[in-house]
Coordinates of C-alpha atoms and ligand atoms in Angstrom, one line a residue:
M167 CA -5.5 -28.3 -31.5
K168 CA -8.8 -27.1 -30.2
R169 CA -9.7 -28.2 -26.7
S170 CA -13.0 -29.8 -25.7
H171 CA -12.5 -28.9 -22.0
S172 CA -10.1 -27.0 -19.9
C173 CA -7.9 -29.1 -17.7
G174 CA -9.5 -28.4 -14.4
A175 CA -13.1 -28.8 -15.6
L176 CA -13.5 -32.6 -15.7
R177 CA -15.6 -34.3 -13.0
A178 CA -16.8 -37.8 -12.1
A179 CA -19.9 -37.1 -14.2
D180 CA -17.8 -36.7 -17.3
A181 CA -16.6 -40.4 -17.1
G182 CA -17.0 -42.0 -20.5
K183 CA -16.5 -38.9 -22.5
E184 CA -14.0 -38.5 -25.3
V185 CA -12.1 -35.3 -24.6
R186 CA -9.3 -33.2 -25.9
L187 CA -7.2 -31.3 -23.5
A188 CA -4.2 -29.0 -23.8
G189 CA -1.9 -27.4 -21.3
W190 CA 1.5 -27.4 -19.6
V191 CA 3.3 -30.4 -18.1
S192 CA 3.5 -29.7 -14.4
G193 CA 4.9 -33.0 -13.0
R194 CA 5.8 -36.3 -14.5
R195 CA 4.8 -39.4 -12.6
D196 CA 6.6 -42.4 -14.1
H197 CA 5.4 -45.4 -12.2
G198 CA 8.4 -47.7 -12.6
G199 CA 8.9 -46.7 -16.2
V200 CA 5.3 -47.2 -17.2
I201 CA 3.8 -43.9 -18.1
F202 CA 1.0 -45.0 -20.2
N203 CA 0.1 -48.5 -21.1
P204 CA 2.4 -49.1 -24.0
S205 CA 0.5 -52.1 -25.3
L206 CA -2.6 -50.0 -25.8
H207 CA -1.1 -46.8 -27.2
P208 CA 2.5 -47.1 -28.4
Q209 CA 2.5 -43.6 -29.9
V210 CA 1.5 -42.1 -26.6
A211 CA 4.0 -44.0 -24.6
E212 CA 6.8 -43.0 -26.9
V213 CA 6.0 -39.3 -26.8
A214 CA 5.3 -39.5 -23.0
H215 CA 8.9 -40.5 -22.3
T216 CA 10.2 -37.4 -23.9
L217 CA 8.0 -35.0 -21.8
R218 CA 9.6 -32.6 -19.4
S219 CA 8.2 -29.8 -17.1
E220 CA 6.5 -26.9 -18.9
F221 CA 6.2 -28.7 -22.3
V222 CA 2.9 -27.6 -23.9
V223 CA 1.0 -30.7 -24.8
A224 CA -2.4 -31.8 -26.2
I225 CA -4.0 -35.1 -25.5
T226 CA -7.0 -36.9 -26.8
G227 CA -8.5 -39.6 -24.6
K228 CA -11.3 -41.0 -22.5
V229 CA -12.4 -39.8 -19.1
T230 CA -12.3 -42.8 -16.7
P231 CA -12.9 -43.0 -13.0
R232 CA -9.7 -43.4 -11.1
P233 CA -9.1 -46.8 -9.5
E234 CA -10.1 -47.0 -5.9
G235 CA -7.3 -45.9 -3.7
T236 CA -5.9 -43.4 -6.2
K237 CA -8.7 -40.8 -5.8
N238 CA -7.7 -37.4 -4.6
T239 CA -10.7 -35.7 -2.9
A240 CA -8.6 -32.5 -2.5
L241 CA -8.9 -31.8 -6.2
G242 CA -12.0 -31.1 -8.2
T243 CA -10.7 -33.4 -10.9
G244 CA -9.5 -35.9 -8.3
E245 CA -12.0 -38.6 -9.1
V246 CA -11.2 -39.0 -12.7
E247 CA -8.2 -39.4 -15.1
V248 CA -7.9 -39.3 -18.8
V249 CA -6.6 -42.4 -20.6
A250 CA -4.8 -40.9 -23.5
T251 CA -5.1 -42.3 -27.0
E252 CA -3.1 -39.5 -28.6
L253 CA -0.5 -37.2 -27.3
Q254 CA 1.0 -34.3 -29.2
I255 CA 3.8 -31.9 -28.1
L256 CA 2.7 -28.4 -29.2
N257 CA 5.9 -26.9 -27.9
P258 CA 8.8 -28.2 -25.9
S259 CA 10.3 -26.1 -23.2
E260 CA 13.8 -25.4 -22.0
T261 CA 14.4 -26.4 -18.4
P262 CA 12.8 -23.6 -16.3
P263 CA 15.4 -21.5 -14.5
F264 CA 13.6 -22.3 -11.2
P265 CA 11.2 -25.0 -10.2
L266 CA 7.7 -23.6 -10.5
D267 CA 6.5 -25.4 -7.4
E268 CA 9.2 -24.1 -5.1
E269 CA 8.8 -21.3 -2.5
G270 CA 11.4 -18.8 -1.7
V271 CA 13.0 -18.4 -5.2
N272 CA 15.1 -15.3 -5.5
E273 CA 12.9 -12.5 -6.6
D274 CA 15.1 -11.0 -9.3
L275 CA 15.1 -14.4 -10.9
R276 CA 11.3 -14.6 -10.7
L277 CA 11.1 -11.1 -12.2
R278 CA 13.6 -12.0 -14.9
Y279 CA 11.3 -14.9 -16.0
R280 CA 8.0 -13.3 -14.9
Y281 CA 6.0 -15.1 -17.5
L282 CA 7.0 -18.4 -15.8
D283 CA 6.5 -17.0 -12.3
L284 CA 3.0 -16.0 -13.3
R285 CA 2.3 -19.7 -14.2
R286 CA 2.5 -20.5 -10.5
P287 CA -1.0 -21.0 -9.1
A288 CA -0.7 -18.4 -6.3
M289 CA 0.4 -15.7 -8.9
A290 CA -2.3 -16.7 -11.4
E291 CA -4.8 -16.5 -8.6
A292 CA -3.6 -13.0 -7.7
L293 CA -4.2 -11.8 -11.3
R294 CA -7.6 -13.3 -11.3
A295 CA -8.5 -11.8 -8.0
R296 CA -7.3 -8.4 -9.1
H297 CA -9.5 -8.7 -12.1
R298 CA -12.5 -9.6 -10.0
A299 CA -11.8 -6.7 -7.7
A300 CA -11.5 -4.2 -10.5
L301 CA -14.8 -5.6 -11.9
A302 CA -16.5 -5.3 -8.6
I303 CA -15.3 -1.7 -8.2
R304 CA -16.4 -0.7 -11.7
R305 CA -19.8 -2.3 -11.2
F306 CA -20.3 -0.7 -7.8
L307 CA -19.3 2.8 -8.9
D308 CA -21.4 2.5 -12.0
Q309 CA -24.4 1.7 -9.9
Q310 CA -23.6 4.8 -7.8
G311 CA -23.7 7.0 -10.9
F312 CA -19.9 7.4 -11.4
L313 CA -18.4 7.8 -14.9
E314 CA -15.0 6.3 -15.7
I315 CA -13.0 9.0 -17.4
E316 CA -9.4 8.7 -18.5
T317 CA -7.0 11.6 -17.8
P318 CA -3.7 12.4 -19.5
I319 CA -0.4 10.6 -18.7
L320 CA 1.6 13.3 -20.4
F321 CA 1.1 16.1 -18.0
K322 CA 3.1 18.7 -16.1
S323 CA 4.5 19.1 -12.6
T324 CA 1.9 18.7 -9.9
P325 CA 2.3 19.9 -6.3
E326 CA 2.0 16.6 -4.5
G327 CA 5.4 16.5 -3.1
A328 CA 7.0 13.5 -4.8
R329 CA 9.8 13.7 -7.4
E330 CA 8.4 13.3 -10.9
Y331 CA 9.3 11.5 -14.1
L332 CA 10.1 13.9 -16.9
V333 CA 9.5 13.2 -20.5
P334 CA 11.3 15.5 -23.0
S335 CA 9.2 16.9 -25.8
R336 CA 10.6 16.5 -29.3
L337 CA 8.2 19.1 -30.8
N338 CA 8.9 21.6 -28.0
P339 CA 12.7 21.8 -27.6
G340 CA 13.8 22.2 -24.0
K341 CA 10.3 21.5 -22.6
F342 CA 9.3 18.5 -20.6
Y343 CA 6.1 16.7 -19.7
A344 CA 5.9 15.3 -16.2
L345 CA 4.1 12.0 -15.6
P346 CA 1.2 12.5 -13.2
Q347 CA 1.6 11.7 -9.5
S348 CA -2.2 11.3 -9.5
P349 CA -5.0 12.7 -11.6
Q350 CA -5.7 15.2 -8.8
Q351 CA -6.0 18.3 -10.9
F352 CA -7.9 16.7 -13.8
K353 CA -10.5 15.2 -11.6
Q354 CA -11.1 18.5 -10.0
L355 CA -11.4 20.1 -13.4
L356 CA -13.9 17.4 -14.3
M357 CA -16.0 18.6 -11.4
V358 CA -15.8 22.2 -12.7
S359 CA -17.0 20.8 -16.0
G360 CA -20.1 19.3 -14.4
A361 CA -19.1 15.6 -14.5
E362 CA -20.4 15.3 -10.9
R363 CA -19.1 11.7 -10.2
Y364 CA -15.8 10.7 -11.7
F365 CA -13.7 7.6 -11.2
Q366 CA -10.7 6.0 -12.7
I367 CA -8.5 3.0 -12.0
A368 CA -5.6 5.2 -12.7
R369 CA -1.9 4.7 -13.2
C370 CA 0.2 7.1 -11.1
F371 CA 4.0 7.8 -11.3
R372 CA 6.3 8.9 -8.5
D373 CA 10.1 8.8 -8.7
E374 CA 10.7 7.9 -5.1
D375 CA 13.2 5.8 -3.4
L376 CA 11.8 2.3 -3.4
R377 CA 13.0 1.1 0.0
A378 CA 9.6 0.5 1.4
D379 CA 7.3 -1.6 -0.6
R380 CA 6.7 0.9 -3.4
Q381 CA 6.6 1.0 -7.1
P382 CA 7.5 3.8 -9.5
E383 CA 4.2 3.3 -11.2
F384 CA 1.2 2.1 -9.2
T385 CA -2.5 2.1 -9.5
Q386 CA -5.1 4.1 -7.6
I387 CA -8.8 3.8 -7.4
D388 CA -9.4 7.5 -7.9
L389 CA -12.7 9.3 -7.5
E390 CA -14.2 12.7 -7.1
M391 CA -17.7 13.9 -6.4
S392 CA -19.6 17.3 -6.5
F393 CA -22.0 18.7 -4.0
I394 CA -21.0 16.5 -1.1
T395 CA -19.6 16.5 2.4
R396 CA -17.0 14.1 3.9
E397 CA -19.9 11.8 4.9
D398 CA -20.7 11.1 1.3
I399 CA -17.1 9.9 0.6
Y400 CA -17.1 7.7 3.7
A401 CA -20.4 6.1 2.5
V402 CA -19.2 5.4 -1.1
I403 CA -15.9 4.0 0.0
E404 CA -17.4 1.8 2.7
G405 CA -19.8 0.4 0.1
L406 CA -16.9 -0.1 -2.3
V407 CA -14.8 -1.9 0.3
R408 CA -17.7 -4.1 1.4
N409 CA -18.3 -5.1 -2.2
V410 CA -14.7 -5.9 -3.0
W411 CA -14.2 -8.0 0.1
K412 CA -17.5 -9.8 -0.4
E413 CA -16.9 -10.6 -4.1
V414 CA -13.3 -11.5 -4.0
K415 CA -13.1 -13.1 -0.5
G416 CA -16.7 -13.8 0.4
V417 CA -16.0 -11.8 3.6
E418 CA -18.6 -9.5 5.2
V419 CA -16.9 -6.2 6.2
K420 CA -18.7 -4.3 9.0
T421 CA -19.6 -0.7 8.2
P422 CA -19.6 2.2 9.0
F423 CA -16.0 2.3 9.8
P424 CA -15.0 4.0 13.1
R425 CA -13.4 7.4 13.0
V426 CA -10.3 8.3 14.9
T427 CA -8.9 11.9 15.0
F428 CA -5.3 12.4 14.0
T429 CA -4.5 13.7 17.5
D430 CA -6.0 10.7 19.2
A431 CA -4.2 8.3 16.8
M432 CA -0.9 10.0 17.5
N433 CA -1.4 10.2 21.2
S434 CA -2.4 6.5 21.6
Y435 CA -0.5 4.8 18.8
G436 CA 2.2 7.2 17.8
T437 CA 1.2 7.1 14.1
D438 CA -1.5 8.4 11.8
K439 CA -2.1 4.8 10.6
P440 CA -2.5 2.8 13.7
D441 CA -2.7 -1.0 14.0
R442 CA -5.4 -1.2 16.6
R443 CA -5.6 -5.0 16.7
Y444 CA -3.4 -4.9 19.7
G445 CA -3.1 -2.6 22.7
L446 CA 0.2 -1.4 23.9
Q447 CA -1.2 2.1 23.9
L448 CA 0.9 5.1 24.7
A449 CA 0.0 7.2 27.7
D450 CA 1.1 10.8 28.6
F451 CA 3.3 11.5 31.6
T452 CA 4.2 15.1 30.9
E453 CA 2.7 16.3 34.2
T454 CA 4.2 13.4 36.2
F455 CA 7.7 14.4 35.2
R456 CA 7.4 18.2 35.0
N457 CA 9.6 18.6 38.1
S458 CA 11.3 15.3 38.0
S459 CA 14.9 14.9 39.2
F460 CA 15.4 12.8 36.1
K461 CA 16.8 15.7 34.0
V462 CA 16.2 14.1 30.6
F463 CA 12.5 14.0 31.2
Q464 CA 12.3 17.3 33.1
S465 CA 14.1 19.3 30.5
A466 CA 12.1 17.8 27.6
V467 CA 9.0 19.1 29.4
A468 CA 10.7 22.4 30.2
N469 CA 11.4 22.8 26.5
G470 CA 7.7 22.5 25.7
G471 CA 7.9 18.8 24.9
V472 CA 6.1 15.8 26.4
V473 CA 6.9 12.5 28.2
K474 CA 5.1 9.5 26.8
A475 CA 5.4 5.8 27.7
F476 CA 3.8 2.5 27.0
N477 CA 3.8 -0.9 28.6
A478 CA 5.1 -3.7 26.3
K479 CA 3.2 -6.2 28.5
G480 CA 5.1 -9.3 29.2
L481 CA 8.3 -8.3 27.3
A482 CA 10.6 -8.1 30.3
E483 CA 12.3 -11.1 28.7
I484 CA 13.5 -8.9 25.9
T485 CA 17.1 -9.7 24.9
T486 CA 20.0 -7.2 25.2
G487 CA 20.3 -7.3 21.4
Q488 CA 16.6 -6.4 21.0
I489 CA 17.0 -3.5 23.4
E490 CA 19.9 -2.3 21.3
E491 CA 17.7 -2.7 18.2
L492 CA 15.0 -0.6 19.7
T493 CA 17.5 2.0 20.7
N494 CA 18.9 2.2 17.2
L495 CA 15.5 2.5 15.8
A496 CA 14.7 5.4 18.1
K497 CA 18.0 7.1 17.3
A498 CA 17.5 6.6 13.5
H499 CA 14.3 8.6 14.0
G500 CA 15.9 11.5 15.8
A501 CA 15.7 10.4 19.4
K502 CA 18.8 10.8 21.6
G503 CA 18.3 7.4 23.1
L504 CA 15.6 5.1 24.5
A505 CA 14.7 4.9 28.2
W506 CA 13.2 1.6 29.5
I507 CA 12.3 -0.3 32.6
K508 CA 12.1 -4.0 33.0
V509 CA 9.9 -5.4 35.8
E510 CA 11.6 -8.6 36.9
G511 CA 11.7 -10.5 40.2
G512 CA 9.6 -7.7 41.8
D513 CA 12.2 -5.1 40.9
W514 CA 12.3 -2.2 38.4
K515 CA 15.5 -2.8 36.5
S516 CA 16.8 0.1 34.6
P517 CA 19.7 2.6 34.5
I518 CA 17.3 5.5 35.1
V519 CA 15.0 4.2 37.8
K520 CA 17.2 5.5 40.6
F521 CA 16.2 9.0 39.6
F522 CA 12.4 8.3 39.9
S523 CA 10.4 9.3 43.0
E524 CA 7.8 7.0 44.6
A525 CA 5.1 9.3 43.2
E526 CA 6.5 9.0 39.7
K527 CA 6.7 5.2 40.0
K528 CA 3.1 5.0 41.3
A529 CA 1.8 7.1 38.4
L530 CA 3.5 4.7 35.9
T531 CA 2.2 1.6 37.8
D532 CA -1.4 2.9 37.9
N533 CA -1.7 4.3 34.4
L534 CA 0.1 1.5 32.6
S535 CA -1.1 -1.3 34.8
V536 CA 2.5 -2.4 35.4
T537 CA 3.0 -5.9 36.8
E538 CA 5.7 -8.5 37.0
G539 CA 7.2 -9.4 33.6
D540 CA 6.5 -6.0 31.9
L541 CA 8.7 -3.7 29.9
I542 CA 8.0 0.1 30.0
L543 CA 9.4 2.3 27.2
F544 CA 9.6 6.0 27.2
G545 CA 9.8 8.9 24.7
A546 CA 10.6 12.5 25.8
D547 CA 10.7 15.1 23.1
A548 CA 8.5 17.5 21.1
W549 CA 5.0 16.0 20.9
T550 CA 5.2 14.8 17.3
A551 CA 8.7 13.4 17.7
A552 CA 8.0 11.6 21.0
C553 CA 4.8 10.1 19.6
E554 CA 6.3 8.9 16.3
V555 CA 9.4 7.3 17.9
L556 CA 7.4 5.4 20.5
G557 CA 4.9 4.5 17.7
L558 CA 7.7 2.7 15.8
V559 CA 9.1 1.1 19.0
R560 CA 5.5 -0.1 19.8
I561 CA 5.2 -1.9 16.4
R562 CA 8.6 -3.5 16.9
C563 CA 7.7 -4.7 20.4
A564 CA 4.5 -6.2 19.0
E565 CA 6.6 -8.2 16.6
Y566 CA 8.8 -9.4 19.5
L567 CA 5.7 -10.3 21.5
E568 CA 4.1 -12.1 18.6
K569 CA 7.3 -14.2 18.2
L570 CA 7.0 -15.1 21.9
G571 CA 3.4 -16.1 21.3
K572 CA 2.2 -13.4 23.7
L573 CA 0.4 -11.2 21.1
K574 CA -1.5 -11.9 17.9
R575 CA -2.0 -9.7 14.9
D576 CA -4.8 -11.7 13.2
P577 CA -5.0 -10.9 9.5
A578 CA -8.6 -12.0 9.5
H579 CA -9.4 -9.2 12.0
L580 CA -10.2 -6.3 9.6
D581 CA -9.9 -3.0 11.6
F582 CA -10.9 -0.5 8.9
H583 CA -11.1 3.0 10.2
W584 CA -11.0 6.6 9.1
V585 CA -8.4 8.9 10.4
I586 CA -9.7 12.5 10.3
D587 CA -9.0 16.0 11.4
F588 CA -5.4 16.2 10.3
P589 CA -3.7 19.6 10.6
L590 CA -4.1 21.4 7.3
L591 CA -0.5 22.7 7.4
R592 CA 2.7 21.6 9.0
K593 CA 6.3 22.8 9.5
D594 CA 8.8 21.2 7.3
P595 CA 12.5 21.4 8.4
E596 CA 13.5 21.9 4.8
H597 CA 11.1 24.8 4.2
P598 CA 11.1 28.3 5.6
N599 CA 7.2 28.4 5.5
L600 CA 4.4 26.1 6.4
V601 CA 3.6 23.4 3.9
S602 CA 0.4 21.5 3.2
S603 CA 0.1 18.3 5.2
H604 CA -1.4 16.6 2.1
H605 CA -1.9 18.6 -1.0
P606 CA -2.7 22.3 -1.3
F607 CA -6.2 21.8 -2.7
T608 CA -7.5 20.4 0.7
A609 CA -10.2 22.6 2.2
P610 CA -9.9 23.8 5.8
V611 CA -12.5 22.6 8.3
E612 CA -15.2 25.3 8.1
E613 CA -15.2 26.3 11.8
D614 CA -11.4 26.7 11.8
L615 CA -11.4 29.2 9.0
P616 CA -11.0 32.3 11.3
L617 CA -7.7 30.8 12.5
L618 CA -6.2 30.7 9.1
D619 CA -4.5 34.1 9.4
R620 CA -3.8 34.1 13.1
E621 CA -2.9 30.5 14.0
P622 CA -2.6 28.6 10.8
Q623 CA -1.1 25.5 12.4
K624 CA -4.2 25.0 14.5
V625 CA -6.4 24.8 11.3
R626 CA -7.7 21.3 10.6
G627 CA -8.0 20.1 7.0
Q628 CA -11.0 18.3 5.6
H629 CA -8.8 15.4 4.9
Y630 CA -9.4 11.8 5.7
D631 CA -7.3 8.6 5.4
L632 CA -8.6 5.1 5.2
V633 CA -6.5 2.8 7.4
L634 CA -6.6 -1.0 7.7
N635 CA -4.5 -2.8 10.3
G636 CA -1.6 -0.3 10.4
V637 CA -1.6 0.3 6.6
E638 CA -2.9 3.5 4.9
L639 CA -5.1 2.3 2.1
G640 CA -5.7 5.8 0.8
G641 CA -6.8 9.3 1.5
G642 CA -8.5 12.3 0.1
S643 CA -10.3 15.5 1.1
I644 CA -13.0 18.0 0.5
R645 CA -11.3 20.6 -1.8
I646 CA -11.1 24.3 -1.8
H647 CA -13.7 25.3 -4.5
R648 CA -13.3 29.0 -4.5
G649 CA -10.6 30.6 -6.6
E650 CA -9.8 33.4 -4.3
V651 CA -9.4 31.1 -1.3
Q652 CA -7.1 28.8 -3.3
D653 CA -5.1 31.8 -4.4
K654 CA -4.9 33.1 -0.9
L655 CA -3.6 29.8 0.4
F656 CA -0.9 29.6 -2.3
R657 CA 0.3 33.2 -1.9
E658 CA -0.4 34.2 1.8
I659 CA -0.3 30.9 3.7
L660 CA 2.1 28.7 1.8
K661 CA 3.9 32.0 0.7
L662 CA 4.7 30.7 -2.8
P663 CA 6.2 33.3 -5.1
G664 CA 3.6 35.0 -7.3
D665 CA 5.2 33.8 -10.6
I666 CA 5.2 30.2 -9.4
V667 CA 1.5 30.4 -8.5
T668 CA 0.7 31.8 -11.9
S669 CA 2.8 29.4 -13.9
R670 CA 2.1 26.2 -12.0
F671 CA -1.4 26.7 -10.7
G672 CA -2.8 29.7 -12.6
Y673 CA -5.2 27.5 -14.6
M674 CA -6.5 25.7 -11.5
V675 CA -7.2 29.0 -9.6
E676 CA -8.8 30.4 -12.8
A677 CA -11.0 27.3 -13.3
L678 CA -12.2 27.5 -9.7
K679 CA -13.4 31.1 -10.5
F680 CA -15.8 29.8 -13.2
G681 CA -18.5 28.5 -10.9
A682 CA -16.7 25.4 -9.5
P683 CA -19.1 23.3 -7.4
P684 CA -18.2 22.3 -3.9
H685 CA -16.4 18.9 -4.4
G686 CA -14.1 16.3 -2.9
G687 CA -12.7 13.0 -3.5
I688 CA -10.3 10.2 -2.5
A689 CA -7.8 7.8 -3.9
L690 CA -7.1 4.2 -2.7
G691 CA -4.0 2.4 -3.5
F692 CA -5.2 -0.6 -5.6
D693 CA -2.0 -2.6 -5.4
R694 CA -1.8 -2.2 -1.6
L695 CA -5.5 -3.1 -1.3
M696 CA -5.0 -6.2 -3.3
A697 CA -2.0 -7.3 -1.3
L698 CA -3.9 -6.9 2.0
L699 CA -6.9 -8.6 0.5
L700 CA -4.9 -11.6 -0.6
G701 CA -2.5 -11.7 2.3
H702 CA 0.6 -11.0 0.2
E703 CA 3.5 -9.3 1.9
S704 CA 4.6 -7.3 -1.1
I705 CA 2.6 -5.3 -3.7
R706 CA 4.9 -6.9 -6.3
D707 CA 3.0 -10.1 -5.8
V708 CA -0.2 -8.5 -7.0
I709 CA 1.2 -6.7 -10.0
A710 CA 1.8 -8.6 -13.3
F711 CA 5.0 -6.9 -14.2
P712 CA 6.5 -4.9 -11.3
K713 CA 9.8 -3.3 -11.1
N714 CA 12.4 -4.5 -8.6
A715 CA 13.6 -2.6 -5.6
R716 CA 16.0 -0.5 -7.8
G717 CA 13.1 0.5 -10.1
Q718 CA 14.3 -1.8 -12.9
D719 CA 12.4 -4.2 -15.1
V720 CA 15.0 -7.0 -15.0
M721 CA 13.2 -8.9 -17.8
S722 CA 13.3 -6.2 -20.5
G723 CA 16.2 -4.3 -19.0
A724 CA 14.3 -1.0 -18.5
P725 CA 15.5 1.7 -17.9
A726 CA 18.0 1.5 -20.7
E727 CA 20.3 3.9 -22.6
A728 CA 19.0 5.9 -25.5
T729 CA 20.9 6.2 -28.8
A730 CA 22.7 9.4 -29.6
R731 CA 20.1 10.0 -32.3
Q732 CA 17.1 9.5 -30.0
L733 CA 18.7 12.0 -27.6
R734 CA 19.3 14.5 -30.4
E735 CA 15.7 14.3 -31.5
V736 CA 14.4 15.1 -28.0
H737 CA 17.0 17.8 -27.5
V738 CA 18.7 16.1 -24.6
K739 CA 22.3 15.8 -23.9
V740 CA 23.6 13.1 -21.5
E741 CA 26.9 13.9 -20.0
G742 CA 29.5 11.3 -20.4
L743 CA 27.4 9.1 -22.8
P744 CA 29.7 7.5 -25.4
G745 CA 28.9 8.8 -28.9
A746 CA 26.6 11.6 -27.7
Ligands
LIG873 N1 -4.6 12.8 -5.2 C1 -4.6 12.4 -3.9 C2 -3.4 11.3 -3.7 O1 -3.0 10.8 -4.7 C3 -5.8 11.7 -3.4 C4 -6.9 12.7 -3.3 O2 -6.8 13.8 -2.6 O3 -8.0 12.4 -3.8 O4 -3.1 11.0 -2.6

């Protein structure tokens, strides 16, 4: 059964060799009933007629040049064939539930038979590429002096905002572990312990709704460093990204990556993860409409809000259905409606344009370079809301324009950039007090410290996000490294009850009081990075055994019921479970 070569390895230079190969039957070419030359090898011909897709076979034979006219230069092996003298079926296969060479197979079916799905060349290549990327990351970080250190999976609740998976403890009745949302606290504790440079390709768990392309368990390239500033993190990550793209794709990524402040990103693109490969930038018209006779805009400004607009250049041919879609999108994100103007036949066509003065029209024309065939879209609301809604409308307009061939989002154009200077804290409608924009271990920007008591919302955090073409690849921060500052943030700024601070974060605050070095870190989403690197739409395509959109493993049937006995042992009672 031992192979002499793997199937893809033979070349013209191997002609004449006796070889033994093994593998799966991919296709069966039966040239008018003659599979192998029956007069030469009756055993081979007999077995060959019984072969079907995905049978595992071994053959012995001689490498021979293909006859002229049958060579296939697209294949490495395309100049030779093996004339079999012996053919053995190592294992037959049932008929696969879907053809392995077909695109667009239902995903639940692919996931149900993932082991077959992974035989498809694109999927096998994704696994190989992921391995090469992980190797490149480990090699690079090792050269930079990082240690790979594992941290616990059985942990307790962490303050990163997502819902957590709980694991009941048999030995500690009524107590639960939580699966870590990230190794955040452990990596900081490793810095306190003197590890200096930690990394881990870490599994993280978040019990979130899976609407967007998310997984309940996912992988982060997680790292932390001591005695550094933000610049050191940028340099390490830029080097890491350069290495991965070079080794996996052979592509040179330009570094250093540009930096964009959160405020600028929001003002120009309406999002903190802008896709800057195309324009359609938002502009501010708050002053233009401060005293407008168009009451919707005027009152938004009077209430302390802003008026923003952008020119979806060339999109006047938008359909009524698309306008409706954009309006629904805006409404779904809290807007009351969506104001627009089409520029067609030299006219501004819009239900609102009759309210605009000549000066207002001129301001729009000048600042948005409005010409025939354009579509202008407006947002009038509080700054964040107006920016965010228009940001979403902008992305949708880019999709429309791309379909019309008027705009291109080139996947080969790699616009890596850092988004920096996020606010440290933000208002959350579901919270009486301010909450951390990211996590509560983020350090304030040094020069903003005096504002922390007076105007906490003006304080910037030393947080940074890495963004590629509209996708957040990851983020991190310089941390608070002084126990009393961390304690003050919890108690006085976030206003958490004292007993919660003690029970949930007491040990972190305490650790920081034992000579914690200044430190900071970052985590990149490895699944997302691989999907972008390989041009896959979904992260499920770069994960060997992902869950479906309902968080289920449709192959094994996880999650599944537990038996009454298992539940008793872990001191858990499930309401309504038969036999519990
Ligand atoms: N733990 C953070 C996260 O998972 C990353 C970091 O701050 O290093 O987003």
